[in-house]
Amino acid sequence: MKRHWLGALLALITPKIILNGHVMLGRWGRNTIPLPPGQHHLHVHLPYFLPARIGPADLTIWLQPGMALELEYRAPLWAYSRGALGTAPQPWNGKGCMITLLAIPAAALVLLLILIVVAILSYG
């Protein structure tokens, strides 16, 4: 499981792994979970305050005898988006929301600077 630039905050939160309805200990980095062949349901999320679950992601996997499967979970950039779970590399979900949230204050700042420059030039 990879951390991204929100890693400082998310490092305090341990990923919750639920495999076939059973909660397992999760951690950032590689988690090795031996499983018998067959169908398994995997759910990963980050427990938090509001929302209660950040980046929920679900995946049904089929394992053949002797098969090894490596999956990647990626927490979203926006807390209200879904996480990504599957073979690597996984996308950064919530990118559009995060860009919008950063663009609005940036645009307001640019507009304020333009208004200041216009006010200074009109009085000068």
PDB file of C-alpha atoms in Angstrom:
ATOM      1  CA  MET A   1       0.000   0.000   0.000  1.00  0.00           C
ATOM      2  CA  LYS A   2       1.510   3.264  -1.106  1.00  0.00           C
ATOM      3  CA  ARG A   3       1.382   6.597   0.670  1.00  0.00           C
ATOM      4  CA  HIS A   4       1.202   9.831  -1.271  1.00  0.00           C
ATOM      5  CA  TRP A   5       1.919  13.471  -0.418  1.00  0.00           C
ATOM      6  CA  LEU A   6      -0.833  13.407   2.168  1.00  0.00           C
ATOM      7  CA  GLY A   7       1.357  10.789   3.819  1.00  0.00           C
ATOM      8  CA  ALA A   8       2.150  12.929   6.850  1.00  0.00           C
ATOM      9  CA  LEU A   9      -1.516  12.961   7.835  1.00  0.00           C
ATOM     10  CA  LEU A  10      -2.327   9.492   6.591  1.00  0.00           C
ATOM     11  CA  ALA A  11       0.713   7.986   8.331  1.00  0.00           C
ATOM     12  CA  LEU A  12      -1.223   8.424  11.567  1.00  0.00           C
ATOM     13  CA  ILE A  13      -4.073   6.329  10.157  1.00  0.00           C
ATOM     14  CA  THR A  14      -3.618   2.589   9.725  1.00  0.00           C
ATOM     15  CA  PRO A  15      -5.395   1.105   6.688  1.00  0.00           C
ATOM     16  CA  LYS A  16      -8.196  -1.268   7.597  1.00  0.00           C
ATOM     17  CA  ILE A  17      -8.201  -4.479   5.555  1.00  0.00           C
ATOM     18  CA  ILE A  18     -11.323  -6.617   5.559  1.00  0.00           C
ATOM     19  CA  LEU A  19     -10.925  -9.978   3.850  1.00  0.00           C
ATOM     20  CA  ASN A  20     -14.022 -12.144   3.446  1.00  0.00           C
ATOM     21  CA  GLY A  21     -15.700 -10.134   6.224  1.00  0.00           C
ATOM     22  CA  HIS A  22     -12.822 -10.534   8.707  1.00  0.00           C
ATOM     23  CA  VAL A  23     -10.864  -7.468   9.841  1.00  0.00           C
ATOM     24  CA  MET A  24      -7.115  -7.888   9.431  1.00  0.00           C
ATOM     25  CA  LEU A  25      -4.214  -5.846  10.650  1.00  0.00           C
ATOM     26  CA  GLY A  26      -3.068  -3.530   7.884  1.00  0.00           C
ATOM     27  CA  ARG A  27      -0.115  -1.207   7.589  1.00  0.00           C
ATOM     28  CA  TRP A  28       1.379   1.091   4.998  1.00  0.00           C
ATOM     29  CA  GLY A  29       3.767  -0.785   2.755  1.00  0.00           C
ATOM     30  CA  ARG A  30       3.650  -4.432   1.799  1.00  0.00           C
ATOM     31  CA  ASN A  31       1.102  -6.655   3.513  1.00  0.00           C
ATOM     32  CA  THR A  32       1.533 -10.376   2.878  1.00  0.00           C
ATOM     33  CA  ILE A  33      -1.660 -12.357   3.346  1.00  0.00           C
ATOM     34  CA  PRO A  34      -1.542 -16.108   2.581  1.00  0.00           C
ATOM     35  CA  LEU A  35      -4.860 -17.331   1.175  1.00  0.00           C
ATOM     36  CA  PRO A  36      -6.219 -20.669   0.011  1.00  0.00           C
ATOM     37  CA  PRO A  37      -7.316 -21.029  -3.628  1.00  0.00           C
ATOM     38  CA  GLY A  38     -10.782 -19.770  -4.452  1.00  0.00           C
ATOM     39  CA  GLN A  39     -12.811 -16.578  -4.453  1.00  0.00           C
ATOM     40  CA  HIS A  40     -12.096 -13.877  -1.885  1.00  0.00           C
ATOM     41  CA  HIS A  41     -13.574 -10.450  -1.252  1.00  0.00           C
ATOM     42  CA  LEU A  42     -11.115  -7.718  -0.262  1.00  0.00           C
ATOM     43  CA  HIS A  43     -12.103  -4.336   1.176  1.00  0.00           C
ATOM     44  CA  VAL A  44      -9.667  -1.583   2.216  1.00  0.00           C
ATOM     45  CA  HIS A  45     -10.355   1.854   3.687  1.00  0.00           C
ATOM     46  CA  LEU A  46      -8.859   4.361   6.102  1.00  0.00           C
ATOM     47  CA  PRO A  47     -10.811   4.908   9.337  1.00  0.00           C
ATOM     48  CA  TYR A  48     -11.241   8.621  10.074  1.00  0.00           C
ATOM     49  CA  PHE A  49     -13.576  11.137  11.751  1.00  0.00           C
ATOM     50  CA  LEU A  50     -15.589  12.818   8.999  1.00  0.00           C
ATOM     51  CA  PRO A  51     -16.083  10.917   6.809  1.00  0.00           C
ATOM     52  CA  ALA A  52     -15.850   7.773   8.896  1.00  0.00           C
ATOM     53  CA  ARG A  53     -14.151   5.929   6.029  1.00  0.00           C
ATOM     54  CA  ILE A  54     -11.711   7.522   3.611  1.00  0.00           C
ATOM     55  CA  GLY A  55     -11.132   5.878   0.255  1.00  0.00           C
ATOM     56  CA  PRO A  56     -13.169   2.695   0.461  1.00  0.00           C
ATOM     57  CA  ALA A  57     -12.201   0.191  -2.224  1.00  0.00           C
ATOM     58  CA  ASP A  58     -13.484  -3.322  -2.911  1.00  0.00           C
ATOM     59  CA  LEU A  59     -12.185  -6.120  -5.093  1.00  0.00           C
ATOM     60  CA  THR A  60     -13.229  -9.716  -5.665  1.00  0.00           C
ATOM     61  CA  ILE A  61     -10.233 -11.919  -6.413  1.00  0.00           C
ATOM     62  CA  TRP A  62      -9.929 -15.483  -7.690  1.00  0.00           C
ATOM     63  CA  LEU A  63      -6.840 -17.440  -6.696  1.00  0.00           C
ATOM     64  CA  GLN A  64      -5.675 -20.609  -8.398  1.00  0.00           C
ATOM     65  CA  PRO A  65      -3.537 -23.179  -6.517  1.00  0.00           C
ATOM     66  CA  GLY A  66       0.038 -21.894  -6.148  1.00  0.00           C
ATOM     67  CA  MET A  67      -0.922 -18.450  -7.473  1.00  0.00           C
ATOM     68  CA  ALA A  68       0.592 -15.275  -6.028  1.00  0.00           C
ATOM     69  CA  LEU A  69      -1.191 -11.973  -6.545  1.00  0.00           C
ATOM     70  CA  GLU A  70       0.216  -8.521  -5.823  1.00  0.00           C
ATOM     71  CA  LEU A  71      -2.284  -5.711  -5.412  1.00  0.00           C
ATOM     72  CA  GLU A  72      -1.931  -2.013  -4.709  1.00  0.00           C
ATOM     73  CA  TYR A  73      -4.260   0.195  -2.667  1.00  0.00           C
ATOM     74  CA  ARG A  74      -4.027   3.920  -3.225  1.00  0.00           C
ATOM     75  CA  ALA A  75      -5.845   6.341  -0.934  1.00  0.00           C
ATOM     76  CA  PRO A  76      -7.635   9.180  -2.741  1.00  0.00           C
ATOM     77  CA  LEU A  77      -6.431  12.768  -2.856  1.00  0.00           C
ATOM     78  CA  TRP A  78      -9.924  13.959  -1.851  1.00  0.00           C
ATOM     79  CA  ALA A  79     -11.305  12.335   1.304  1.00  0.00           C
ATOM     80  CA  TYR A  80     -14.789  11.849  -0.149  1.00  0.00           C
ATOM     81  CA  SER A  81     -13.539   9.922  -3.210  1.00  0.00           C
ATOM     82  CA  ARG A  82     -13.130   6.175  -3.487  1.00  0.00           C
ATOM     83  CA  GLY A  83      -9.752   4.561  -3.095  1.00  0.00           C
ATOM     84  CA  ALA A  84      -8.150   2.514  -5.862  1.00  0.00           C
ATOM     85  CA  LEU A  85      -7.448  -1.201  -5.446  1.00  0.00           C
ATOM     86  CA  GLY A  86      -6.013  -3.568  -8.040  1.00  0.00           C
ATOM     87  CA  THR A  87      -2.794  -4.407  -9.816  1.00  0.00           C
ATOM     88  CA  ALA A  88      -0.204  -1.622  -9.851  1.00  0.00           C
ATOM     89  CA  PRO A  89      -0.126   1.149 -10.801  1.00  0.00           C
ATOM     90  CA  GLN A  90      -3.400   2.460  -9.403  1.00  0.00           C
ATOM     91  CA  PRO A  91      -4.744   5.959 -10.224  1.00  0.00           C
ATOM     92  CA  TRP A  92      -5.027   8.914  -7.863  1.00  0.00           C
ATOM     93  CA  ASN A  93      -8.789   9.165  -7.350  1.00  0.00           C
ATOM     94  CA  GLY A  94     -10.169  12.548  -6.327  1.00  0.00           C
ATOM     95  CA  LYS A  95      -7.655  14.474  -8.427  1.00  0.00           C
ATOM     96  CA  GLY A  96     -10.314  16.667 -10.053  1.00  0.00           C
ATOM     97  CA  CYS A  97     -11.840  17.655  -6.708  1.00  0.00           C
ATOM     98  CA  MET A  98      -8.437  18.475  -5.238  1.00  0.00           C
ATOM     99  CA  ILE A  99      -7.413  20.562  -8.266  1.00  0.00           C
ATOM    100  CA  THR A 100     -10.721  22.447  -8.077  1.00  0.00           C
ATOM    101  CA  LEU A 101     -10.310  23.080  -4.349  1.00  0.00           C
ATOM    102  CA  LEU A 102      -6.813  24.444  -4.939  1.00  0.00           C
ATOM    103  CA  ALA A 103      -7.761  26.417  -8.062  1.00  0.00           C
ATOM    104  CA  ILE A 104     -10.601  28.386  -6.448  1.00  0.00           C
ATOM    105  CA  PRO A 105      -8.438  30.103  -3.783  1.00  0.00           C
ATOM    106  CA  ALA A 106      -5.655  30.594  -6.344  1.00  0.00           C
ATOM    107  CA  ALA A 107      -8.097  32.293  -8.744  1.00  0.00           C
ATOM    108  CA  ALA A 108      -9.446  34.460  -5.910  1.00  0.00           C
ATOM    109  CA  LEU A 109      -5.894  35.491  -5.015  1.00  0.00           C
ATOM    110  CA  VAL A 110      -5.102  36.388  -8.637  1.00  0.00           C
ATOM    111  CA  LEU A 111      -8.325  38.401  -8.867  1.00  0.00           C
ATOM    112  CA  LEU A 112      -7.460  40.225  -5.632  1.00  0.00           C
ATOM    113  CA  LEU A 113      -3.978  41.044  -6.935  1.00  0.00           C
ATOM    114  CA  ILE A 114      -5.456  42.357 -10.201  1.00  0.00           C
ATOM    115  CA  LEU A 115      -7.883  44.550  -8.245  1.00  0.00           C
ATOM    116  CA  ILE A 116      -5.028  45.902  -6.100  1.00  0.00           C
ATOM    117  CA  VAL A 117      -2.925  46.697  -9.177  1.00  0.00           C
ATOM    118  CA  VAL A 118      -5.904  48.387 -10.884  1.00  0.00           C
ATOM    119  CA  ALA A 119      -6.643  50.419  -7.741  1.00  0.00           C
ATOM    120  CA  ILE A 120      -3.001  51.508  -7.423  1.00  0.00           C
ATOM    121  CA  LEU A 121      -2.776  52.494 -11.100  1.00  0.00           C
ATOM    122  CA  SER A 122      -6.069  54.428 -11.024  1.00  0.00           C
ATOM    123  CA  TYR A 123      -4.943  56.499  -8.002  1.00  0.00           C
ATOM    124  CA  GLY A 124      -1.387  56.996  -9.291  1.00  0.00           C
TER     125      GLY A 124
END
